[in-house]
CSV table of C-alpha atoms and ligand atoms in Angstrom, one decimal:
chain,number,residue,atom,x,y,z
A,1,UNK,CA,31.8,-73.1,50.6
A,2,UNK,CA,32.5,-69.6,49.2
A,3,UNK,CA,29.7,-68.4,46.9
A,4,UNK,CA,32.0,-67.4,44.1
A,5,UNK,CA,33.0,-71.0,43.4
A,6,UNK,CA,29.4,-71.5,42.2
A,7,UNK,CA,28.7,-74.6,44.3
A,8,UNK,CA,25.2,-75.2,45.6
A,9,UNK,CA,24.9,-78.0,48.2
A,10,UNK,CA,23.0,-79.3,51.1
A,11,UNK,CA,19.3,-80.2,51.3
A,12,UNK,CA,18.2,-76.9,49.7
A,13,UNK,CA,20.9,-77.0,47.0
A,14,UNK,CA,18.5,-76.8,44.0
A,15,UNK,CA,16.3,-74.1,45.7
A,16,UNK,CA,19.4,-72.0,46.2
A,17,UNK,CA,20.5,-72.7,42.6
A,18,UNK,CA,17.2,-71.4,41.3
A,19,UNK,CA,17.3,-68.3,43.5
A,20,UNK,CA,18.8,-65.4,41.6
A,21,UNK,CA,19.9,-63.8,44.9
A,22,UNK,CA,22.1,-66.8,45.7
A,23,UNK,CA,23.8,-66.7,42.2
A,24,UNK,CA,26.8,-64.9,40.7
A,25,UNK,CA,26.1,-61.8,38.6
A,26,UNK,CA,24.9,-62.6,35.1
A,27,UNK,CA,27.4,-61.6,32.3
A,28,UNK,CA,27.2,-58.1,30.9
A,29,UNK,CA,28.9,-58.2,27.5
A,30,UNK,CA,29.9,-55.2,25.3
A,31,UNK,CA,28.9,-55.5,21.6
A,32,UNK,CA,31.9,-55.3,19.2
A,33,UNK,CA,32.0,-52.4,16.7
A,34,UNK,CA,30.6,-54.8,14.0
A,35,UNK,CA,27.3,-55.0,15.9
A,36,UNK,CA,27.3,-51.4,17.1
A,37,UNK,CA,26.7,-48.8,14.4
A,38,UNK,CA,27.3,-46.0,17.0
A,39,UNK,CA,30.8,-47.1,18.1
A,40,UNK,CA,32.4,-44.1,16.4
A,41,UNK,CA,30.0,-41.8,18.5
A,42,UNK,CA,31.6,-43.4,21.7
A,43,UNK,CA,28.3,-45.2,22.3
A,44,UNK,CA,29.0,-48.4,24.3
A,45,UNK,CA,26.3,-51.1,24.0
A,46,UNK,CA,26.1,-54.0,26.5
A,47,UNK,CA,24.0,-57.1,26.4
A,48,UNK,CA,22.8,-58.3,29.8
A,49,UNK,CA,22.6,-62.1,29.5
A,50,UNK,CA,19.4,-63.0,31.4
A,51,UNK,CA,19.4,-66.3,29.4
A,52,UNK,CA,22.4,-67.4,31.5
A,53,UNK,CA,20.0,-67.9,34.5
A,54,UNK,CA,19.6,-71.5,35.7
A,55,UNK,CA,16.3,-71.9,33.8
A,56,UNK,CA,17.7,-70.4,30.6
A,57,UNK,CA,15.4,-67.4,30.5
A,58,UNK,CA,14.6,-64.1,32.2
A,59,UNK,CA,11.5,-65.4,33.8
A,60,UNK,CA,13.4,-67.3,36.5
A,61,UNK,CA,13.7,-64.1,38.4
A,62,UNK,CA,10.0,-63.1,38.6
A,63,UNK,CA,8.9,-66.7,39.0
A,64,UNK,CA,11.2,-67.2,42.0
A,65,UNK,CA,10.2,-63.9,43.5
A,66,UNK,CA,6.4,-64.4,43.0
A,67,UNK,CA,6.5,-67.9,44.6
A,68,UNK,CA,8.9,-67.1,47.4
A,69,UNK,CA,6.9,-64.0,48.4
A,70,UNK,CA,3.7,-66.1,48.7
A,71,UNK,CA,5.7,-68.6,50.7
A,72,UNK,CA,7.1,-65.9,53.1
A,73,UNK,CA,3.6,-64.5,53.5
A,74,UNK,CA,2.3,-67.9,54.5
A,75,UNK,CA,0.0,-68.0,51.4
A,76,UNK,CA,1.6,-71.1,49.9
A,77,UNK,CA,0.7,-73.7,52.6
A,78,UNK,CA,-2.8,-74.3,51.3
A,79,UNK,CA,-1.9,-74.2,47.6
A,80,UNK,CA,-2.4,-77.5,45.7
A,81,UNK,CA,-2.4,-76.1,42.1
A,82,UNK,CA,-0.9,-73.1,40.3
A,83,UNK,CA,-2.5,-71.6,37.2
A,84,UNK,CA,-0.9,-69.0,35.1
A,85,UNK,CA,-1.5,-67.4,31.6
A,86,UNK,CA,1.7,-67.9,29.8
A,87,UNK,CA,2.8,-69.5,26.6
A,88,UNK,CA,6.2,-70.7,27.7
A,89,UNK,CA,9.0,-69.1,29.8
A,90,UNK,CA,7.1,-67.9,32.8
A,91,UNK,CA,5.0,-71.0,33.5
A,92,UNK,CA,8.0,-73.3,32.9
A,93,UNK,CA,10.0,-71.3,35.4
A,94,UNK,CA,7.1,-71.2,37.8
A,95,UNK,CA,6.7,-75.0,37.6
A,96,UNK,CA,10.4,-75.6,38.3
A,97,UNK,CA,10.4,-73.2,41.2
A,98,UNK,CA,7.1,-74.3,42.6
A,99,UNK,CA,8.3,-77.9,42.8
A,100,UNK,CA,11.0,-76.8,45.2
A,101,UNK,CA,8.3,-75.4,47.4
A,102,UNK,CA,6.4,-78.7,47.3
A,103,UNK,CA,3.7,-77.8,44.6
A,104,UNK,CA,3.7,-80.2,41.6
A,105,UNK,CA,0.5,-79.4,39.8
A,106,UNK,CA,0.9,-76.4,37.4
A,107,UNK,CA,-1.4,-75.5,34.6
A,108,UNK,CA,-1.1,-72.8,31.9
A,109,UNK,CA,-3.6,-71.1,29.6
A,110,UNK,CA,-2.0,-71.0,26.2
A,111,UNK,CA,-3.2,-69.2,23.1
A,112,UNK,CA,-4.6,-71.5,20.3
A,113,UNK,CA,-1.8,-70.3,18.0
A,114,UNK,CA,1.0,-71.5,20.3
A,115,UNK,CA,3.8,-73.2,18.3
A,116,UNK,CA,4.0,-77.0,18.5
A,117,UNK,CA,7.6,-76.7,19.8
A,118,UNK,CA,6.6,-74.4,22.7
A,119,UNK,CA,3.8,-76.8,23.6
A,120,UNK,CA,6.2,-79.7,23.7
A,121,UNK,CA,8.5,-77.5,25.9
A,122,UNK,CA,5.6,-77.1,28.4
A,123,UNK,CA,5.0,-80.9,28.4
A,124,UNK,CA,8.7,-81.5,28.9
A,125,UNK,CA,8.7,-79.4,32.1
A,126,UNK,CA,5.6,-81.1,33.3
A,127,UNK,CA,3.2,-78.2,32.8
A,128,UNK,CA,-0.4,-79.0,31.8
A,129,UNK,CA,-1.5,-76.6,28.9
A,130,UNK,CA,-5.1,-75.4,28.6
A,131,UNK,CA,-5.6,-74.2,25.0
A,132,UNK,CA,-7.6,-71.0,24.9
A,133,UNK,CA,-9.0,-69.0,21.9
A,134,UNK,CA,-8.0,-65.5,22.9
A,135,UNK,CA,-10.5,-62.6,22.2
A,136,UNK,CA,-9.8,-60.7,18.9
A,137,UNK,CA,-9.8,-57.3,20.7
A,138,UNK,CA,-8.0,-57.8,24.0
A,139,UNK,CA,-9.3,-56.0,27.0
A,140,UNK,CA,-8.0,-56.6,30.6
A,141,UNK,CA,-11.5,-57.5,31.8
A,142,UNK,CA,-12.6,-59.8,29.0
A,143,UNK,CA,-13.7,-63.0,30.7
A,144,UNK,CA,-12.5,-65.1,27.7
A,145,UNK,CA,-8.9,-64.1,27.9
A,146,UNK,CA,-6.4,-66.5,29.5
A,147,UNK,CA,-5.5,-63.9,32.0
A,148,UNK,CA,-9.1,-63.6,33.3
A,149,UNK,CA,-9.7,-67.3,33.2
A,150,UNK,CA,-6.6,-68.0,35.3
A,151,UNK,CA,-7.7,-65.3,37.8
A,152,UNK,CA,-11.2,-66.9,38.0
A,153,UNK,CA,-9.7,-70.4,38.6
A,154,UNK,CA,-7.8,-69.0,41.5
A,155,UNK,CA,-11.1,-68.1,43.3
A,156,UNK,CA,-11.3,-71.8,44.1
A,157,UNK,CA,-9.7,-73.0,47.3
A,158,UNK,CA,-6.2,-74.4,46.9
A,159,UNK,CA,-5.6,-72.7,43.5
A,160,UNK,CA,-3.0,-69.9,43.1
A,161,UNK,CA,-2.7,-67.6,40.1
A,162,UNK,CA,0.7,-65.8,40.5
A,163,UNK,CA,-0.6,-63.2,38.0
A,164,UNK,CA,2.6,-62.0,36.3
A,165,UNK,CA,0.7,-59.1,34.6
A,166,UNK,CA,-0.2,-57.3,37.8
A,167,UNK,CA,1.8,-58.9,40.6
A,168,UNK,CA,4.3,-56.4,41.8
A,169,UNK,CA,6.7,-59.2,42.8
A,170,UNK,CA,7.4,-59.5,39.0
A,171,UNK,CA,8.9,-55.9,38.6
A,172,UNK,CA,10.4,-56.1,42.1
A,173,UNK,CA,12.5,-59.1,41.1
A,174,UNK,CA,14.2,-57.0,38.4
A,175,UNK,CA,14.5,-54.1,40.8
A,176,UNK,CA,16.4,-56.2,43.4
A,177,UNK,CA,18.4,-58.4,41.1
A,178,UNK,CA,18.7,-57.4,37.4
A,179,UNK,CA,18.9,-53.6,37.9
A,180,UNK,CA,21.2,-53.8,41.0
A,181,UNK,CA,23.6,-56.0,39.0
A,182,UNK,CA,23.5,-53.6,36.0
A,183,UNK,CA,24.2,-50.6,38.2
A,184,UNK,CA,27.1,-52.3,39.9
A,185,UNK,CA,28.5,-53.8,36.7
A,186,UNK,CA,28.5,-50.4,34.9
A,187,UNK,CA,29.8,-48.7,38.0
A,188,UNK,CA,26.7,-46.5,38.0
A,189,UNK,CA,27.6,-45.2,34.5
A,190,UNK,CA,24.6,-46.5,32.7
A,191,UNK,CA,22.8,-43.8,30.5
A,192,UNK,CA,20.2,-45.8,28.6
A,193,UNK,CA,18.3,-49.0,29.3
A,194,UNK,CA,16.2,-50.6,26.6
A,195,UNK,CA,13.9,-53.6,27.2
A,196,UNK,CA,11.2,-55.5,25.3
A,197,UNK,CA,7.8,-55.0,26.7
A,198,UNK,CA,5.9,-58.2,27.6
A,199,UNK,CA,4.5,-58.2,31.1
A,200,UNK,CA,6.6,-55.0,31.3
A,201,UNK,CA,8.1,-56.3,34.6
A,202,UNK,CA,11.7,-56.0,33.3
A,203,UNK,CA,11.2,-52.4,32.1
A,204,UNK,CA,9.4,-51.2,35.3
A,205,UNK,CA,11.8,-52.9,37.8
A,206,UNK,CA,14.9,-51.6,36.1
A,207,UNK,CA,13.4,-48.2,35.6
A,208,UNK,CA,12.5,-47.9,39.3
A,209,UNK,CA,16.0,-48.9,40.5
A,210,UNK,CA,18.1,-47.1,37.9
A,211,UNK,CA,16.1,-43.8,37.9
A,212,UNK,CA,16.1,-44.0,41.7
A,213,UNK,CA,19.9,-44.0,41.6
A,214,UNK,CA,20.2,-41.5,38.8
A,215,UNK,CA,17.0,-39.8,37.5
A,216,UNK,CA,18.7,-38.9,34.1
A,217,UNK,CA,18.9,-42.6,33.1
A,218,UNK,CA,16.7,-42.9,30.0
A,219,UNK,CA,14.5,-46.0,29.8
A,220,UNK,CA,13.3,-47.1,26.4
A,221,UNK,CA,10.5,-49.8,25.9
A,222,UNK,CA,10.7,-51.8,22.7
A,223,UNK,CA,7.4,-53.3,21.5
A,224,UNK,CA,6.2,-55.3,18.5
A,225,UNK,CA,5.1,-53.2,15.6
A,226,UNK,CA,1.4,-53.8,14.8
A,227,UNK,CA,0.8,-57.2,13.3
A,228,UNK,CA,4.4,-58.3,13.9
A,229,UNK,CA,5.3,-61.3,16.0
A,230,UNK,CA,8.2,-61.7,18.5
A,231,UNK,CA,7.8,-64.2,21.3
A,232,UNK,CA,7.4,-62.8,24.8
A,233,UNK,CA,6.8,-59.2,23.6
A,234,UNK,CA,3.5,-57.4,23.0
A,235,UNK,CA,2.1,-54.9,20.5
A,236,UNK,CA,0.7,-51.6,21.8
A,237,UNK,CA,-2.8,-53.1,21.5
A,238,UNK,CA,-1.8,-56.2,23.5
A,239,UNK,CA,-0.1,-54.1,26.1
A,240,UNK,CA,-3.6,-53.0,27.1
A,241,UNK,CA,-4.0,-56.4,28.8
A,242,UNK,CA,-1.2,-55.6,31.2
A,243,UNK,CA,-2.3,-54.3,34.6
A,244,UNK,CA,1.0,-52.4,35.4
A,245,UNK,CA,1.4,-48.6,34.9
A,246,UNK,CA,4.4,-49.2,32.7
A,247,UNK,CA,3.9,-46.0,30.7
A,248,UNK,CA,5.0,-44.0,33.8
A,249,UNK,CA,8.4,-45.8,33.9
A,250,UNK,CA,9.3,-45.6,30.2
A,251,UNK,CA,10.6,-42.4,28.5
A,252,UNK,CA,10.1,-43.6,24.9
A,253,UNK,CA,8.6,-46.6,23.1
A,254,UNK,CA,10.0,-48.0,19.9
A,255,UNK,CA,8.0,-50.3,17.7
A,256,UNK,CA,10.1,-53.1,16.1
A,257,UNK,CA,9.4,-55.5,13.2
A,258,UNK,CA,9.7,-59.3,13.3
A,259,UNK,CA,12.4,-59.8,10.6
A,260,UNK,CA,14.7,-57.2,12.2
A,261,UNK,CA,14.4,-58.8,15.6
A,262,UNK,CA,15.2,-62.3,14.3
A,263,UNK,CA,18.1,-61.0,12.0
A,264,UNK,CA,19.8,-59.1,14.9
A,265,UNK,CA,19.4,-62.2,17.1
A,266,UNK,CA,21.2,-64.3,14.3
A,267,UNK,CA,24.0,-61.6,14.0
A,268,UNK,CA,24.6,-61.5,17.8
A,269,UNK,CA,24.6,-65.3,18.0
A,270,UNK,CA,27.0,-65.7,15.1
A,271,UNK,CA,29.2,-63.1,16.9
A,272,UNK,CA,29.3,-65.2,20.0
A,273,UNK,CA,26.5,-63.6,22.0
A,274,UNK,CA,23.9,-66.4,21.8
A,275,UNK,CA,20.5,-64.8,22.3
A,276,UNK,CA,17.0,-65.2,21.0
A,277,UNK,CA,14.5,-63.0,19.0
A,278,UNK,CA,13.4,-60.7,21.8
A,279,UNK,CA,17.0,-59.8,22.5
A,280,UNK,CA,17.2,-58.8,18.8
A,281,UNK,CA,14.0,-56.7,19.4
A,282,UNK,CA,15.5,-54.9,22.4
A,283,UNK,CA,18.7,-54.1,20.5
A,284,UNK,CA,16.7,-53.0,17.4
A,285,UNK,CA,14.6,-50.7,19.7
A,286,UNK,CA,17.8,-49.3,21.3
A,287,UNK,CA,19.4,-48.6,17.9
A,288,UNK,CA,16.2,-47.0,16.6
A,289,UNK,CA,16.1,-44.7,19.7
A,290,UNK,CA,19.7,-43.7,19.2
A,291,UNK,CA,19.2,-43.1,15.5
A,292,UNK,CA,16.2,-40.9,16.2
A,293,UNK,CA,18.0,-38.9,18.8
A,294,UNK,CA,21.1,-38.5,16.7
A,295,UNK,CA,19.0,-37.1,13.8
A,296,UNK,CA,17.0,-34.8,15.9
A,297,UNK,CA,19.0,-33.3,18.8
A,298,UNK,CA,22.3,-35.2,18.5
A,299,UNK,CA,23.6,-37.7,21.1
A,300,UNK,CA,25.5,-35.3,23.3
A,301,UNK,CA,22.7,-34.8,25.8
A,302,UNK,CA,23.2,-38.5,26.9
A,303,UNK,CA,27.0,-38.3,27.0
A,304,UNK,CA,28.8,-38.7,30.3
A,305,UNK,CA,30.7,-35.5,30.9
A,306,UNK,CA,33.7,-37.2,32.4
A,307,UNK,CA,34.2,-40.3,30.2
A,308,UNK,CA,32.7,-38.9,27.0
A,309,UNK,CA,30.9,-42.2,26.6
A,310,UNK,CA,27.3,-43.1,26.4
A,311,UNK,CA,26.6,-46.5,28.1
A,312,UNK,CA,23.6,-48.5,27.0
A,313,UNK,CA,22.3,-51.8,28.3
A,314,UNK,CA,19.7,-54.1,26.9
A,315,UNK,CA,18.5,-57.4,28.5
A,316,UNK,CA,18.6,-60.7,26.5
A,317,UNK,CA,15.6,-62.7,27.8
A,318,UNK,CA,16.4,-66.1,26.4
A,319,UNK,CA,18.3,-68.1,23.8
A,320,UNK,CA,17.6,-68.9,20.1
A,321,UNK,CA,17.0,-72.7,20.4
A,322,UNK,CA,13.3,-72.8,21.3
A,323,UNK,CA,12.6,-70.7,18.1
A,324,UNK,CA,14.9,-72.5,15.6
A,325,UNK,CA,12.0,-73.2,13.2
A,326,UNK,CA,10.8,-69.6,13.4
A,327,UNK,CA,14.1,-68.2,12.1
A,328,UNK,CA,13.5,-70.0,8.8
A,329,UNK,CA,10.0,-68.6,8.7
A,330,UNK,CA,10.8,-65.0,9.3
A,331,UNK,CA,14.3,-64.5,7.9
A,332,UNK,CA,15.0,-64.8,4.2
A,333,UNK,CA,16.8,-68.1,3.2
A,334,UNK,CA,19.6,-65.9,1.7
A,335,UNK,CA,20.8,-65.1,5.2
A,336,UNK,CA,21.8,-68.8,5.7
A,337,UNK,CA,24.4,-71.0,4.0
A,338,UNK,CA,23.1,-73.4,1.4
A,339,UNK,CA,23.0,-77.2,2.1
A,340,UNK,CA,25.2,-79.2,-0.2
A,341,UNK,CA,23.7,-82.5,-1.4
A,342,UNK,CA,20.3,-81.4,0.0
A,343,UNK,CA,18.6,-84.0,-2.2
A,344,UNK,CA,20.1,-86.8,-0.1
A,345,UNK,CA,18.5,-85.7,3.2
A,346,UNK,CA,16.1,-88.2,4.6
A,347,UNK,CA,14.3,-85.7,6.9
A,348,UNK,CA,13.2,-82.4,5.5
A,349,UNK,CA,11.2,-79.7,7.2
B,401,LIG,C1,11.4,-64.3,25.5
B,401,LIG,C2,10.9,-63.1,26.3
B,401,LIG,N1,11.3,-61.9,25.9
B,401,LIG,C3,10.8,-60.8,26.5
B,401,LIG,C4,9.9,-60.9,27.6
B,401,LIG,C5,9.4,-59.6,28.2
B,401,LIG,O1,9.8,-59.4,29.5
B,401,LIG,P1,8.8,-58.7,30.5
B,401,LIG,O2,7.6,-59.7,30.7
B,401,LIG,O3,9.5,-58.5,31.8
B,401,LIG,O4,8.3,-57.5,29.9
B,401,LIG,C6,9.5,-62.1,28.0
B,401,LIG,C7,8.5,-62.3,29.0
B,401,LIG,O5,7.8,-63.3,29.1
B,401,LIG,C8,10.0,-63.3,27.3
B,401,LIG,O6,9.6,-64.5,27.7
């Protein structure tokens, strides 16, 4: 069956379906001028829809790569249980991929402040959560962090901790799949890549590949501003828990606020690009970067001499549905329509 008909069959059909390398390229969609304040500067901004992966989020790629790499190295044969520190996307993806490799028992350390909705999502995918009170001042080596506890558990026989915060198979997944797709889809014309920083795997993998192809590609890392919340993304303080040398791969960091991330996610979704809060954060970081550059040195340094355009790409890690209640917490009610006859509702939040 030709691959481009998008059919997966045979005894390994689901494993192939979950393998990003066996799938069609994920859509790269240009934002319309209504969502691009730099359209008149010939800046072209593209959303890379990682939420169109089979598991509905960006983590399908590192999850598949981390598990497959262990399998190919012969390290999966004796594994009975997988333990990861993750409050949602990574461990759900790991659980679904691991089942295809014969491992059914997956546990996850989750922070005590995890939303009820996310906890239900883990249970839905068959992941066993272990609630953990995270230390106030995070430090990579703190034995009370979920990251350290998962590592410690994996010292027992038969237990594997994929370790998304320092396992190179995480950035490598983006290098071989996400970045290659972006390079091909922009015909090598990408000038700026901006990603939210969580484990930093997306930023590192894309940076390695894109800068390897063209060292003048600028890589921007968007992070949460201090005391601001956006799921999947870290503050500068929380990034200290990440074992990767992400600073080496990022040219500039941009702190972004919660409300701005959620608002841009709503605007894109209403405009037909249905993406979650961390996609809003990545777009906000990109716009902030362009604004700063325009005010300081002008944008021409980034401009492609031939086309006169500046091509920017930001990944959209997941969709808005898992966070529906949060939009109404972080975005003012005036951004939403009113409900007529609200007093007749039988169920109210
Ligand atoms: C929703 C969401 N956004 C952004 C990220 C950040 O991606 P990365 O971990 O590759 O830095 C993640 C990672 O878990 C995520 O789940």
